[in-house]
mmCIF file of C-alpha atoms and ligand atoms in Angstrom:
data_model
loop_
_atom_site.group_PDB
_atom_site.id
_atom_site.type_symbol
_atom_site.label_atom_id
_atom_site.label_comp_id
_atom_site.label_asym_id
_atom_site.label_seq_id
_atom_site.Cartn_x
_atom_site.Cartn_y
_atom_site.Cartn_z
ATOM 1 C CA UNK A 1 -12.712 -4.551 19.528
ATOM 2 C CA UNK A 2 -10.386 -7.554 19.661
ATOM 3 C CA UNK A 3 -7.315 -5.497 18.292
ATOM 4 C CA UNK A 4 -6.793 -2.986 15.700
ATOM 5 C CA UNK A 5 -7.166 -4.568 12.101
ATOM 6 C CA UNK A 6 -4.063 -4.649 9.790
ATOM 7 C CA UNK A 7 -3.866 -1.767 7.528
ATOM 8 C CA UNK A 8 -2.753 -3.149 4.082
ATOM 9 C CA UNK A 9 -0.077 -1.576 1.683
ATOM 10 C CA UNK A 10 0.075 -4.377 -0.628
ATOM 11 C CA UNK A 11 -1.979 -7.317 -1.195
ATOM 12 C CA UNK A 12 0.369 -9.771 -2.657
ATOM 13 C CA UNK A 13 -0.408 -12.605 -5.597
ATOM 14 C CA UNK A 14 -4.274 -12.557 -5.669
ATOM 15 C CA UNK A 15 -6.257 -13.472 -8.817
ATOM 16 C CA UNK A 16 -8.783 -10.529 -9.630
ATOM 17 C CA UNK A 17 -12.026 -11.913 -10.856
ATOM 18 C CA UNK A 18 -10.008 -15.271 -11.398
ATOM 19 C CA UNK A 19 -7.440 -13.815 -13.640
ATOM 20 C CA UNK A 20 -3.701 -13.655 -13.963
ATOM 21 C CA UNK A 21 -2.005 -13.229 -10.337
ATOM 22 C CA UNK A 22 -1.501 -9.456 -9.248
ATOM 23 C CA UNK A 23 -0.464 -7.368 -6.384
ATOM 24 C CA UNK A 24 -3.230 -4.958 -5.657
ATOM 25 C CA UNK A 25 -1.516 -1.467 -3.949
ATOM 26 C CA UNK A 26 -3.522 0.476 -1.378
ATOM 27 C CA UNK A 27 -3.058 3.807 0.295
ATOM 28 C CA UNK A 28 -5.778 5.722 2.368
ATOM 29 C CA UNK A 29 -8.151 2.975 1.808
ATOM 30 C CA UNK A 30 -8.285 2.813 -1.852
ATOM 31 C CA UNK A 31 -6.754 0.921 -4.632
ATOM 32 C CA UNK A 32 -3.731 2.720 -6.013
ATOM 33 C CA UNK A 33 -2.275 0.196 -8.493
ATOM 34 C CA UNK A 34 -2.700 -3.312 -9.577
ATOM 35 C CA UNK A 35 0.575 -4.839 -11.202
ATOM 36 C CA UNK A 36 1.272 -8.072 -12.304
ATOM 37 C CA UNK A 37 2.681 -10.636 -9.500
ATOM 38 C CA UNK A 38 6.215 -11.672 -9.799
ATOM 39 C CA UNK A 39 6.914 -14.545 -7.904
ATOM 40 C CA UNK A 40 10.256 -13.952 -8.312
ATOM 41 C CA UNK A 41 10.310 -10.906 -6.195
ATOM 42 C CA UNK A 42 10.104 -11.686 -2.867
ATOM 43 C CA UNK A 43 7.648 -9.918 -0.310
ATOM 44 C CA UNK A 44 9.356 -6.915 1.242
ATOM 45 C CA UNK A 45 9.426 -7.382 4.918
ATOM 46 C CA UNK A 46 7.295 -4.193 5.781
ATOM 47 C CA UNK A 47 3.986 -3.691 7.711
ATOM 48 C CA UNK A 48 1.059 -3.838 5.495
ATOM 49 C CA UNK A 49 2.184 -6.600 3.031
ATOM 50 C CA UNK A 50 -0.401 -9.375 2.927
ATOM 51 C CA UNK A 51 0.153 -12.576 1.102
ATOM 52 C CA UNK A 52 -2.911 -13.421 -1.059
ATOM 53 C CA UNK A 53 -1.713 -17.110 -1.705
ATOM 54 C CA UNK A 54 -2.883 -16.983 -5.123
ATOM 55 C CA UNK A 55 -6.420 -16.981 -4.066
ATOM 56 C CA UNK A 56 -9.392 -15.771 -5.999
ATOM 57 C CA UNK A 57 -9.959 -11.954 -5.350
ATOM 58 C CA UNK A 58 -13.563 -10.492 -5.499
ATOM 59 C CA UNK A 59 -14.732 -7.041 -4.702
ATOM 60 C CA UNK A 60 -16.187 -6.750 -1.111
ATOM 61 C CA UNK A 61 -19.895 -8.142 -1.546
ATOM 62 C CA UNK A 62 -22.441 -5.412 -1.501
ATOM 63 C CA UNK A 63 -25.654 -6.264 0.466
ATOM 64 C CA UNK A 64 -28.272 -3.963 -1.355
ATOM 65 C CA UNK A 65 -31.183 -5.056 1.015
ATOM 66 C CA UNK A 66 -30.513 -5.332 4.539
ATOM 67 C CA UNK A 67 -32.344 -4.666 7.870
ATOM 68 C CA UNK A 68 -29.444 -4.314 10.459
ATOM 69 C CA UNK A 69 -31.602 -2.857 12.818
ATOM 70 C CA UNK A 70 -34.267 -5.670 13.573
ATOM 71 C CA UNK A 71 -32.225 -8.878 13.816
ATOM 72 C CA UNK A 72 -31.876 -11.152 17.340
ATOM 73 C CA UNK A 73 -28.576 -12.312 15.941
ATOM 74 C CA UNK A 74 -26.348 -13.480 18.827
ATOM 75 C CA UNK A 75 -29.214 -13.984 21.438
ATOM 76 C CA UNK A 76 -30.817 -17.126 22.352
ATOM 77 C CA UNK A 77 -33.328 -18.864 19.874
ATOM 78 C CA UNK A 78 -36.546 -16.992 19.347
ATOM 79 C CA UNK A 79 -39.352 -19.227 18.056
ATOM 80 C CA UNK A 80 -41.108 -17.793 15.473
ATOM 81 C CA UNK A 81 -44.623 -16.399 16.371
ATOM 82 C CA UNK A 82 -46.127 -14.156 13.882
ATOM 83 C CA UNK A 83 -49.108 -14.961 11.324
ATOM 84 C CA UNK A 84 -47.661 -15.669 7.713
ATOM 85 C CA UNK A 85 -48.789 -12.300 6.359
ATOM 86 C CA UNK A 86 -47.133 -8.872 5.977
ATOM 87 C CA UNK A 87 -49.635 -7.430 8.592
ATOM 88 C CA UNK A 88 -49.452 -10.366 10.912
ATOM 89 C CA UNK A 89 -45.593 -9.814 10.856
ATOM 90 C CA UNK A 90 -45.625 -6.353 11.530
ATOM 91 C CA UNK A 91 -47.957 -6.871 14.403
ATOM 92 C CA UNK A 92 -45.925 -9.638 16.025
ATOM 93 C CA UNK A 93 -42.662 -7.447 15.442
ATOM 94 C CA UNK A 94 -44.076 -4.607 17.276
ATOM 95 C CA UNK A 95 -45.235 -6.547 20.116
ATOM 96 C CA UNK A 96 -42.034 -8.181 20.862
ATOM 97 C CA UNK A 97 -39.015 -6.357 19.755
ATOM 98 C CA UNK A 98 -38.833 -4.447 23.177
ATOM 99 C CA UNK A 99 -38.287 -7.447 25.022
ATOM 100 C CA UNK A 100 -35.336 -8.427 22.516
ATOM 101 C CA UNK A 101 -33.721 -5.015 22.863
ATOM 102 C CA UNK A 102 -34.531 -4.389 19.230
ATOM 103 C CA UNK A 103 -33.336 -1.686 18.015
ATOM 104 C CA UNK A 104 -30.140 -1.878 20.049
ATOM 105 C CA UNK A 105 -26.529 -1.304 19.028
ATOM 106 C CA UNK A 106 -25.521 -4.305 20.360
ATOM 107 C CA UNK A 107 -27.620 -6.654 18.006
ATOM 108 C CA UNK A 108 -26.869 -4.468 15.129
ATOM 109 C CA UNK A 109 -23.049 -4.862 15.928
ATOM 110 C CA UNK A 110 -23.494 -8.528 15.795
ATOM 111 C CA UNK A 111 -25.215 -8.624 12.676
ATOM 112 C CA UNK A 112 -22.597 -6.024 10.998
ATOM 113 C CA UNK A 113 -19.955 -8.550 12.459
ATOM 114 C CA UNK A 114 -21.677 -11.523 10.825
ATOM 115 C CA UNK A 115 -21.694 -9.931 7.309
ATOM 116 C CA UNK A 116 -18.171 -8.702 7.464
ATOM 117 C CA UNK A 117 -17.230 -12.557 8.357
ATOM 118 C CA UNK A 118 -19.014 -13.158 5.145
ATOM 119 C CA UNK A 119 -17.310 -10.427 3.105
ATOM 120 C CA UNK A 120 -19.700 -7.894 2.807
ATOM 121 C CA UNK A 121 -18.216 -4.476 2.952
ATOM 122 C CA UNK A 122 -21.052 -2.423 1.794
ATOM 123 C CA UNK A 123 -24.783 -2.028 2.738
ATOM 124 C CA UNK A 124 -27.856 -0.489 1.725
ATOM 125 C CA UNK A 125 -29.690 -0.999 5.001
ATOM 126 C CA UNK A 126 -33.664 -0.195 5.878
ATOM 127 C CA UNK A 127 -33.965 1.092 9.176
ATOM 128 C CA UNK A 128 -37.622 1.209 10.767
ATOM 129 C CA UNK A 129 -38.899 4.801 11.353
ATOM 130 C CA UNK A 130 -42.199 4.707 13.110
ATOM 131 C CA UNK A 131 -44.481 6.428 15.774
ATOM 132 C CA UNK A 132 -43.125 4.237 18.419
ATOM 133 C CA UNK A 133 -39.396 4.488 17.674
ATOM 134 C CA UNK A 134 -39.083 7.808 15.848
ATOM 135 C CA UNK A 135 -35.543 8.096 14.347
ATOM 136 C CA UNK A 136 -33.925 6.060 17.273
ATOM 137 C CA UNK A 137 -33.265 2.996 15.094
ATOM 138 C CA UNK A 138 -31.317 5.212 12.925
ATOM 139 C CA UNK A 139 -29.066 6.210 15.789
ATOM 140 C CA UNK A 140 -28.594 3.084 17.091
ATOM 141 C CA UNK A 141 -27.489 1.851 13.337
ATOM 142 C CA UNK A 142 -25.100 4.846 13.184
ATOM 143 C CA UNK A 143 -23.527 3.910 16.549
ATOM 144 C CA UNK A 144 -23.052 0.148 15.610
ATOM 145 C CA UNK A 145 -21.421 1.413 12.066
ATOM 146 C CA UNK A 146 -18.927 3.664 14.153
ATOM 147 C CA UNK A 147 -18.180 0.535 16.539
ATOM 148 C CA UNK A 148 -16.740 -1.044 13.688
ATOM 149 C CA UNK A 149 -14.786 1.631 12.667
ATOM 150 C CA UNK A 150 -15.877 2.377 9.152
ATOM 151 C CA UNK A 151 -15.477 -1.483 8.090
ATOM 152 C CA UNK A 152 -18.855 -1.633 6.586
ATOM 153 C CA UNK A 153 -19.796 1.623 4.134
ATOM 154 C CA UNK A 154 -23.644 1.892 4.646
ATOM 155 C CA UNK A 155 -26.431 3.969 3.125
ATOM 156 C CA UNK A 156 -29.482 4.308 5.252
ATOM 157 C CA UNK A 157 -33.167 3.998 3.966
ATOM 158 C CA UNK A 158 -35.561 5.260 6.805
ATOM 159 C CA UNK A 159 -38.143 2.752 6.496
ATOM 160 C CA UNK A 160 -41.535 2.843 7.474
ATOM 161 C CA UNK A 161 -42.268 -0.600 8.527
ATOM 162 C CA UNK A 162 -45.568 0.128 10.014
ATOM 163 C CA UNK A 163 -47.129 2.144 6.953
ATOM 164 C CA UNK A 164 -47.195 5.688 5.996
ATOM 165 C CA UNK A 165 -50.626 7.328 5.477
ATOM 166 C CA UNK A 166 -52.269 4.959 7.884
ATOM 167 C CA UNK A 167 -49.901 6.306 10.468
ATOM 168 C CA UNK A 168 -50.317 10.078 10.301
ATOM 169 C CA UNK A 169 -47.103 11.591 11.362
ATOM 170 C CA UNK A 170 -45.039 9.115 9.411
ATOM 171 C CA UNK A 171 -44.361 11.077 6.523
ATOM 172 C CA UNK A 172 -43.078 13.912 8.827
ATOM 173 C CA UNK A 173 -40.375 11.338 10.321
ATOM 174 C CA UNK A 174 -39.432 10.439 7.031
ATOM 175 C CA UNK A 175 -38.843 14.033 6.080
ATOM 176 C CA UNK A 176 -36.785 14.493 9.526
ATOM 177 C CA UNK A 177 -34.892 11.534 8.460
ATOM 178 C CA UNK A 178 -33.988 12.686 5.298
ATOM 179 C CA UNK A 179 -33.187 16.131 6.477
ATOM 180 C CA UNK A 180 -30.781 14.495 9.027
ATOM 181 C CA UNK A 181 -28.759 12.577 6.542
ATOM 182 C CA UNK A 182 -30.601 9.250 5.509
ATOM 183 C CA UNK A 183 -29.786 8.675 1.880
ATOM 184 C CA UNK A 184 -33.081 7.385 1.017
ATOM 185 C CA UNK A 185 -36.580 6.986 2.347
ATOM 186 C CA UNK A 186 -38.828 3.677 1.902
ATOM 187 C CA UNK A 187 -42.288 2.892 1.308
ATOM 188 C CA UNK A 188 -44.361 -0.389 1.832
ATOM 189 C CA UNK A 189 -46.987 -1.851 -0.409
ATOM 190 C CA UNK A 190 -48.523 1.776 -0.871
ATOM 191 C CA UNK A 191 -51.769 -0.193 -2.086
ATOM 192 C CA UNK A 192 -52.227 -3.018 0.265
ATOM 193 C CA UNK A 193 -50.829 -1.497 3.691
ATOM 194 C CA UNK A 194 -52.215 2.134 3.121
ATOM 195 C CA UNK A 195 -55.090 1.231 0.922
ATOM 196 C CA UNK A 196 -53.857 4.537 -0.902
ATOM 197 C CA UNK A 197 -51.127 4.069 -3.566
ATOM 198 C CA UNK A 198 -51.508 7.574 -5.149
ATOM 199 C CA UNK A 199 -51.390 8.970 -1.990
ATOM 200 C CA UNK A 200 -48.232 7.147 -0.410
ATOM 201 C CA UNK A 201 -46.356 7.685 -3.644
ATOM 202 C CA UNK A 202 -47.043 11.262 -3.533
ATOM 203 C CA UNK A 203 -46.048 11.919 -0.110
ATOM 204 C CA UNK A 204 -42.512 9.894 -0.829
ATOM 205 C CA UNK A 205 -41.875 11.537 -3.906
ATOM 206 C CA UNK A 206 -42.770 15.033 -2.528
ATOM 207 C CA UNK A 207 -40.025 14.239 0.166
ATOM 208 C CA UNK A 208 -37.436 13.053 -2.363
ATOM 209 C CA UNK A 209 -37.931 16.208 -4.559
ATOM 210 C CA UNK A 210 -37.409 18.537 -1.553
ATOM 211 C CA UNK A 211 -34.617 16.975 0.150
ATOM 212 C CA UNK A 212 -32.730 15.315 -2.542
ATOM 213 C CA UNK A 213 -32.775 11.893 -1.541
ATOM 214 C CA UNK A 214 -33.722 8.378 -3.085
ATOM 215 C CA UNK A 215 -36.686 6.378 -2.773
ATOM 216 C CA UNK A 216 -36.545 2.478 -1.879
ATOM 217 C CA UNK A 217 -40.380 0.778 -1.711
ATOM 218 C CA UNK A 218 -40.604 -2.686 -0.421
ATOM 219 C CA UNK A 219 -43.386 -3.791 -2.975
ATOM 220 C CA UNK A 220 -44.689 -7.326 -1.853
ATOM 221 C CA UNK A 221 -48.151 -6.799 -3.797
ATOM 222 C CA UNK A 222 -48.334 -8.848 -6.760
ATOM 223 C CA UNK A 223 -49.501 -9.309 -10.205
ATOM 224 C CA UNK A 224 -51.433 -6.588 -11.737
ATOM 225 C CA UNK A 225 -51.818 -4.764 -8.254
ATOM 226 C CA UNK A 226 -48.147 -4.691 -8.122
ATOM 227 C CA UNK A 227 -47.604 -3.781 -11.519
ATOM 228 C CA UNK A 228 -49.821 -0.893 -11.324
ATOM 229 C CA UNK A 229 -48.023 0.823 -8.615
ATOM 230 C CA UNK A 230 -44.921 0.448 -10.321
ATOM 231 C CA UNK A 231 -46.376 2.214 -13.162
ATOM 232 C CA UNK A 232 -47.337 5.015 -10.832
ATOM 233 C CA UNK A 233 -43.681 4.994 -9.440
ATOM 234 C CA UNK A 234 -42.445 5.506 -13.265
ATOM 235 C CA UNK A 235 -44.813 8.237 -13.840
ATOM 236 C CA UNK A 236 -43.552 10.126 -10.764
ATOM 237 C CA UNK A 237 -39.872 9.298 -11.348
ATOM 238 C CA UNK A 238 -40.011 11.028 -14.863
ATOM 239 C CA UNK A 239 -41.974 13.930 -13.813
ATOM 240 C CA UNK A 240 -39.835 14.637 -10.747
ATOM 241 C CA UNK A 241 -36.716 14.096 -12.618
ATOM 242 C CA UNK A 242 -35.653 11.177 -10.295
ATOM 243 C CA UNK A 243 -34.190 8.788 -12.860
ATOM 244 C CA UNK A 244 -31.523 6.447 -11.129
ATOM 245 C CA UNK A 245 -32.812 7.623 -7.430
ATOM 246 C CA UNK A 246 -35.825 5.100 -7.093
ATOM 247 C CA UNK A 247 -35.784 1.547 -6.364
ATOM 248 C CA UNK A 248 -38.453 -1.243 -6.162
ATOM 249 C CA UNK A 249 -37.433 -3.857 -3.277
ATOM 250 C CA UNK A 250 -38.797 -7.502 -4.043
ATOM 251 C CA UNK A 251 -41.297 -6.030 -6.915
ATOM 252 C CA UNK A 252 -42.715 -9.884 -6.864
ATOM 253 C CA UNK A 253 -45.565 -8.691 -9.618
ATOM 254 C CA UNK A 254 -42.461 -8.380 -12.091
ATOM 255 C CA UNK A 255 -41.801 -11.767 -12.154
ATOM 256 C CA UNK A 256 -45.446 -12.754 -12.178
ATOM 257 C CA UNK A 257 -46.458 -11.057 -15.016
ATOM 258 C CA UNK A 258 -47.489 -12.403 -18.576
ATOM 259 C CA UNK A 259 -44.707 -12.006 -20.842
ATOM 260 C CA UNK A 260 -45.657 -9.093 -23.081
ATOM 261 C CA UNK A 261 -46.911 -7.133 -20.249
ATOM 262 C CA UNK A 262 -43.401 -7.836 -18.241
ATOM 263 C CA UNK A 263 -41.682 -6.763 -21.573
ATOM 264 C CA UNK A 264 -43.647 -3.434 -21.507
ATOM 265 C CA UNK A 265 -43.085 -3.045 -17.968
ATOM 266 C CA UNK A 266 -39.395 -3.694 -17.751
ATOM 267 C CA UNK A 267 -38.672 -1.497 -20.639
ATOM 268 C CA UNK A 268 -40.593 1.515 -18.832
ATOM 269 C CA UNK A 269 -38.421 0.811 -15.848
ATOM 270 C CA UNK A 270 -35.560 1.025 -17.783
ATOM 271 C CA UNK A 271 -36.187 4.229 -19.240
ATOM 272 C CA UNK A 272 -37.375 5.620 -16.041
ATOM 273 C CA UNK A 273 -33.968 4.626 -14.543
ATOM 274 C CA UNK A 274 -35.763 2.698 -11.873
ATOM 275 C CA UNK A 275 -33.596 -0.151 -10.043
ATOM 276 C CA UNK A 276 -34.600 -3.165 -8.263
ATOM 277 C CA UNK A 277 -33.332 -5.330 -5.361
ATOM 278 C CA UNK A 278 -34.172 -8.933 -4.524
ATOM 279 C CA UNK A 279 -33.549 -11.086 -1.824
ATOM 280 C CA UNK A 280 -33.633 -14.062 -4.125
ATOM 281 C CA UNK A 281 -36.663 -15.383 -2.263
ATOM 282 C CA UNK A 282 -37.480 -19.361 -2.627
ATOM 283 C CA UNK A 283 -41.055 -19.826 -3.630
ATOM 284 C CA UNK A 284 -42.068 -16.393 -5.544
ATOM 285 C CA UNK A 285 -41.667 -16.319 -9.070
ATOM 286 C CA UNK A 286 -38.127 -15.326 -10.170
ATOM 287 C CA UNK A 287 -37.341 -12.306 -11.481
ATOM 288 C CA UNK A 288 -36.366 -11.689 -15.172
ATOM 289 C CA UNK A 289 -32.597 -10.868 -13.898
ATOM 290 C CA UNK A 290 -31.319 -10.857 -17.731
ATOM 291 C CA UNK A 291 -33.915 -8.697 -19.024
ATOM 292 C CA UNK A 292 -34.059 -6.444 -16.585
ATOM 293 C CA UNK A 293 -30.284 -5.583 -17.044
ATOM 294 C CA UNK A 294 -30.666 -5.866 -20.668
ATOM 295 C CA UNK A 295 -33.264 -3.342 -20.374
ATOM 296 C CA UNK A 296 -30.967 -0.947 -18.306
ATOM 297 C CA UNK A 297 -32.852 -1.777 -14.875
ATOM 298 C CA UNK A 298 -30.117 -2.240 -12.477
ATOM 299 C CA UNK A 299 -30.662 -5.410 -10.019
ATOM 300 C CA UNK A 300 -29.215 -5.553 -6.571
ATOM 301 C CA UNK A 301 -28.953 -8.688 -4.220
ATOM 302 C CA UNK A 302 -29.557 -8.482 -0.455
ATOM 303 C CA UNK A 303 -30.388 -10.896 2.408
ATOM 304 C CA UNK A 304 -33.474 -8.926 3.685
ATOM 305 C CA UNK A 305 -33.312 -9.169 7.489
ATOM 306 C CA UNK A 306 -31.848 -12.267 8.911
ATOM 307 C CA UNK A 307 -32.893 -14.170 11.945
ATOM 308 C CA UNK A 308 -35.595 -11.521 13.200
ATOM 309 C CA UNK A 309 -39.229 -11.226 14.382
ATOM 310 C CA UNK A 310 -40.364 -12.018 10.521
ATOM 311 C CA UNK A 311 -38.432 -15.133 9.583
ATOM 312 C CA UNK A 312 -35.792 -17.537 11.801
ATOM 313 C CA UNK A 313 -33.907 -17.712 8.308
ATOM 314 C CA UNK A 314 -31.049 -16.023 6.893
ATOM 315 C CA UNK A 315 -27.145 -16.225 7.889
ATOM 316 C CA UNK A 316 -25.648 -12.830 6.090
ATOM 317 C CA UNK A 317 -23.431 -14.819 3.588
ATOM 318 C CA UNK A 318 -24.206 -12.837 0.226
ATOM 319 C CA UNK A 319 -22.114 -15.281 -1.567
ATOM 320 C CA UNK A 320 -24.516 -18.047 -0.353
ATOM 321 C CA UNK A 321 -27.267 -16.178 -1.321
ATOM 322 C CA UNK A 322 -25.733 -15.273 -4.963
ATOM 323 C CA UNK A 323 -25.669 -19.123 -5.434
ATOM 324 C CA UNK A 324 -29.417 -19.122 -4.405
ATOM 325 C CA UNK A 325 -30.136 -16.224 -7.025
ATOM 326 C CA UNK A 326 -28.420 -18.109 -9.644
ATOM 327 C CA UNK A 327 -29.838 -21.114 -9.143
ATOM 328 C CA UNK A 328 -33.348 -19.893 -9.139
ATOM 329 C CA UNK A 329 -32.601 -17.780 -12.086
ATOM 330 C CA UNK A 330 -31.625 -21.016 -13.687
ATOM 331 C CA UNK A 331 -28.101 -19.731 -14.580
ATOM 332 C CA UNK A 332 -25.690 -22.321 -15.979
ATOM 333 C CA UNK A 333 -23.366 -21.004 -18.133
ATOM 334 C CA UNK A 334 -19.955 -19.193 -17.172
ATOM 335 C CA UNK A 335 -21.032 -15.701 -18.311
ATOM 336 C CA UNK A 336 -24.419 -16.080 -16.308
ATOM 337 C CA UNK A 337 -22.486 -17.049 -13.294
ATOM 338 C CA UNK A 338 -20.019 -14.296 -13.624
ATOM 339 C CA UNK A 339 -22.732 -12.016 -13.853
ATOM 340 C CA UNK A 340 -24.542 -13.283 -10.646
ATOM 341 C CA UNK A 341 -20.894 -12.336 -9.002
ATOM 342 C CA UNK A 342 -21.119 -8.643 -10.417
ATOM 343 C CA UNK A 343 -24.873 -8.230 -9.515
ATOM 344 C CA UNK A 344 -23.680 -8.910 -5.634
ATOM 345 C CA UNK A 345 -20.412 -6.622 -6.060
ATOM 346 C CA UNK A 346 -19.265 -4.518 -8.524
ATOM 347 C CA UNK A 347 -22.638 -3.785 -10.484
ATOM 348 C CA UNK A 348 -24.165 -2.877 -7.223
ATOM 349 C CA UNK A 349 -21.933 0.149 -6.756
ATOM 350 C CA UNK A 350 -24.718 2.532 -7.412
ATOM 351 C CA UNK A 351 -27.059 0.785 -4.681
ATOM 352 C CA UNK A 352 -24.321 2.118 -1.869
ATOM 353 C CA UNK A 353 -23.435 5.279 -3.281
ATOM 354 C CA UNK A 354 -20.283 4.509 -5.135
ATOM 355 C CA UNK A 355 -19.269 5.368 -8.763
ATOM 356 C CA UNK A 356 -17.179 2.578 -8.485
ATOM 357 C CA UNK A 357 -16.867 -0.660 -6.423
ATOM 358 C CA UNK A 358 -14.626 -3.124 -7.949
ATOM 359 C CA UNK A 359 -10.747 -4.361 -7.975
ATOM 360 C CA UNK A 360 -9.496 -1.291 -10.291
ATOM 361 C CA UNK A 361 -7.416 2.019 -9.229
ATOM 362 C CA UNK A 362 -9.386 4.702 -7.512
ATOM 363 C CA UNK A 363 -11.843 1.780 -5.953
ATOM 364 C CA UNK A 364 -12.306 1.512 -2.316
ATOM 365 C CA UNK A 365 -9.949 -1.273 -1.292
ATOM 366 C CA UNK A 366 -12.851 -3.690 -0.270
ATOM 367 C CA UNK A 367 -11.736 -7.410 -1.320
ATOM 368 C CA UNK A 368 -12.665 -10.725 -0.436
ATOM 369 C CA UNK A 369 -10.364 -13.976 -0.916
ATOM 370 C CA UNK A 370 -11.734 -17.506 -1.329
ATOM 371 C CA UNK A 371 -9.938 -20.514 -2.447
ATOM 372 C CA UNK A 372 -11.656 -21.039 -5.636
ATOM 373 C CA UNK A 373 -10.621 -22.148 -9.202
ATOM 374 C CA UNK A 374 -12.725 -18.973 -10.893
ATOM 375 C CA UNK A 375 -15.481 -16.899 -10.563
ATOM 376 C CA UNK A 376 -18.188 -19.392 -11.504
ATOM 377 C CA UNK A 377 -16.662 -21.969 -8.970
ATOM 378 C CA UNK A 378 -16.862 -19.488 -6.256
ATOM 379 C CA UNK A 379 -20.412 -18.501 -7.239
ATOM 380 C CA UNK A 380 -21.765 -22.294 -7.204
ATOM 381 C CA UNK A 381 -19.988 -23.346 -4.241
ATOM 382 C CA UNK A 382 -19.287 -20.413 -1.729
ATOM 383 C CA UNK A 383 -16.464 -21.360 -0.348
ATOM 384 C CA UNK A 384 -15.365 -19.814 3.166
ATOM 385 C CA UNK A 385 -14.090 -16.250 3.060
ATOM 386 C CA UNK A 386 -10.031 -16.640 3.445
ATOM 387 C CA UNK A 387 -9.373 -13.036 3.814
ATOM 388 C CA UNK A 388 -11.667 -9.968 3.743
ATOM 389 C CA UNK A 389 -10.367 -6.326 3.280
ATOM 390 C CA UNK A 390 -12.395 -3.381 3.826
ATOM 391 C CA UNK A 391 -11.481 0.493 3.242
ATOM 392 C CA UNK A 392 -7.834 -1.154 2.978
ATOM 393 C CA UNK A 393 -7.815 -2.878 6.520
ATOM 394 C CA UNK A 394 -8.037 -6.536 7.225
ATOM 395 C CA UNK A 395 -11.414 -6.784 8.967
ATOM 396 C CA UNK A 396 -11.661 -10.827 8.903
ATOM 397 C CA UNK A 397 -9.547 -13.942 8.056
ATOM 398 C CA UNK A 398 -10.632 -17.623 8.111
ATOM 399 C CA UNK A 399 -13.848 -16.731 9.549
ATOM 400 C CA UNK A 400 -12.714 -14.699 12.632
ATOM 401 C CA UNK A 401 -13.817 -11.041 12.468
ATOM 402 C CA UNK A 402 -11.164 -8.798 13.546
ATOM 403 C CA UNK A 403 -13.152 -5.591 14.693
HETATM 404 ZN ZN1 LIG B 1 -36.872 -6.080 3.287
#
């Protein structure tokens, strides 16, 4: 830690969502008042009064699909070596993670600081749980979260990256992780990885019902095979009363289906309260973001892993990824670009266990300032983050991380 970050009492002269200049009042890490900024009133000379210089204010960005345990961020370049299939990448990662110190608190800390530098203050992170590591990865992530002093609010998905049923003992590990406080348990291509979609999903839903945790399944399987597995999830969600607690990550199938089939599936997902997270991948059929949201399927945006044994890509900049989501979704109108910013921030509250995550009274004081004319300008340009406030403390300024 370089030095103790400044605690904010008033963040003066900012433009929330591009609106009129306002002062955000903060206490105990929360927004206590939002008042019009009066330029005639001089700033009180007191600790904690921060000048926002009329910059555009957004809520802290929410990374709804991260893997902060498996990056080599901060280490010398690692040439990509895996085969370009899901199974090839799993094997490559298992073969080489130890030599890179993955998982390790130092690499996770490097990722968390990089996320903060880019204005992300809340994450839902998958953390590998497997027969080799047990739950050590989760302990490592908790240690790194502690090291940034609560600057990153996190929910953890205990993630069976190496498969569930095909690795006997993993279901027990997921159950143990849930009992020990992981907010969600993950799954992975129940059909193509375990070759038993009913079996994997039944196993996951039994744990979720018993422990009261959420389910967040990585589903790369496309087309009809992917859609079939989403239907299995819909049935089980309704049967178990887990509406609002089940997420499909990636879900490429949804973007690939013919229009009428897609519309039926999206409607059924909405009725079951299933959510989706996307990483705005280039080269995959884009998700029908508007249709999903209109059907009540909340959509979250995440970076996926950055710079890891799966791929050298990824910077951790969720606002730049918002630009990518908007472009891939062919957003052009202002209201669409604002919706993209909402997906990356306020509308993602549910993905990190928050009731509210916005620039409003009662919300956590997580704020990002950028030099932009308005929200659409910020989304298409992703300018540098001038100031990042997390839980009421200045955690990054002009690209320097202060925790
Ligand atoms: Zn992922």
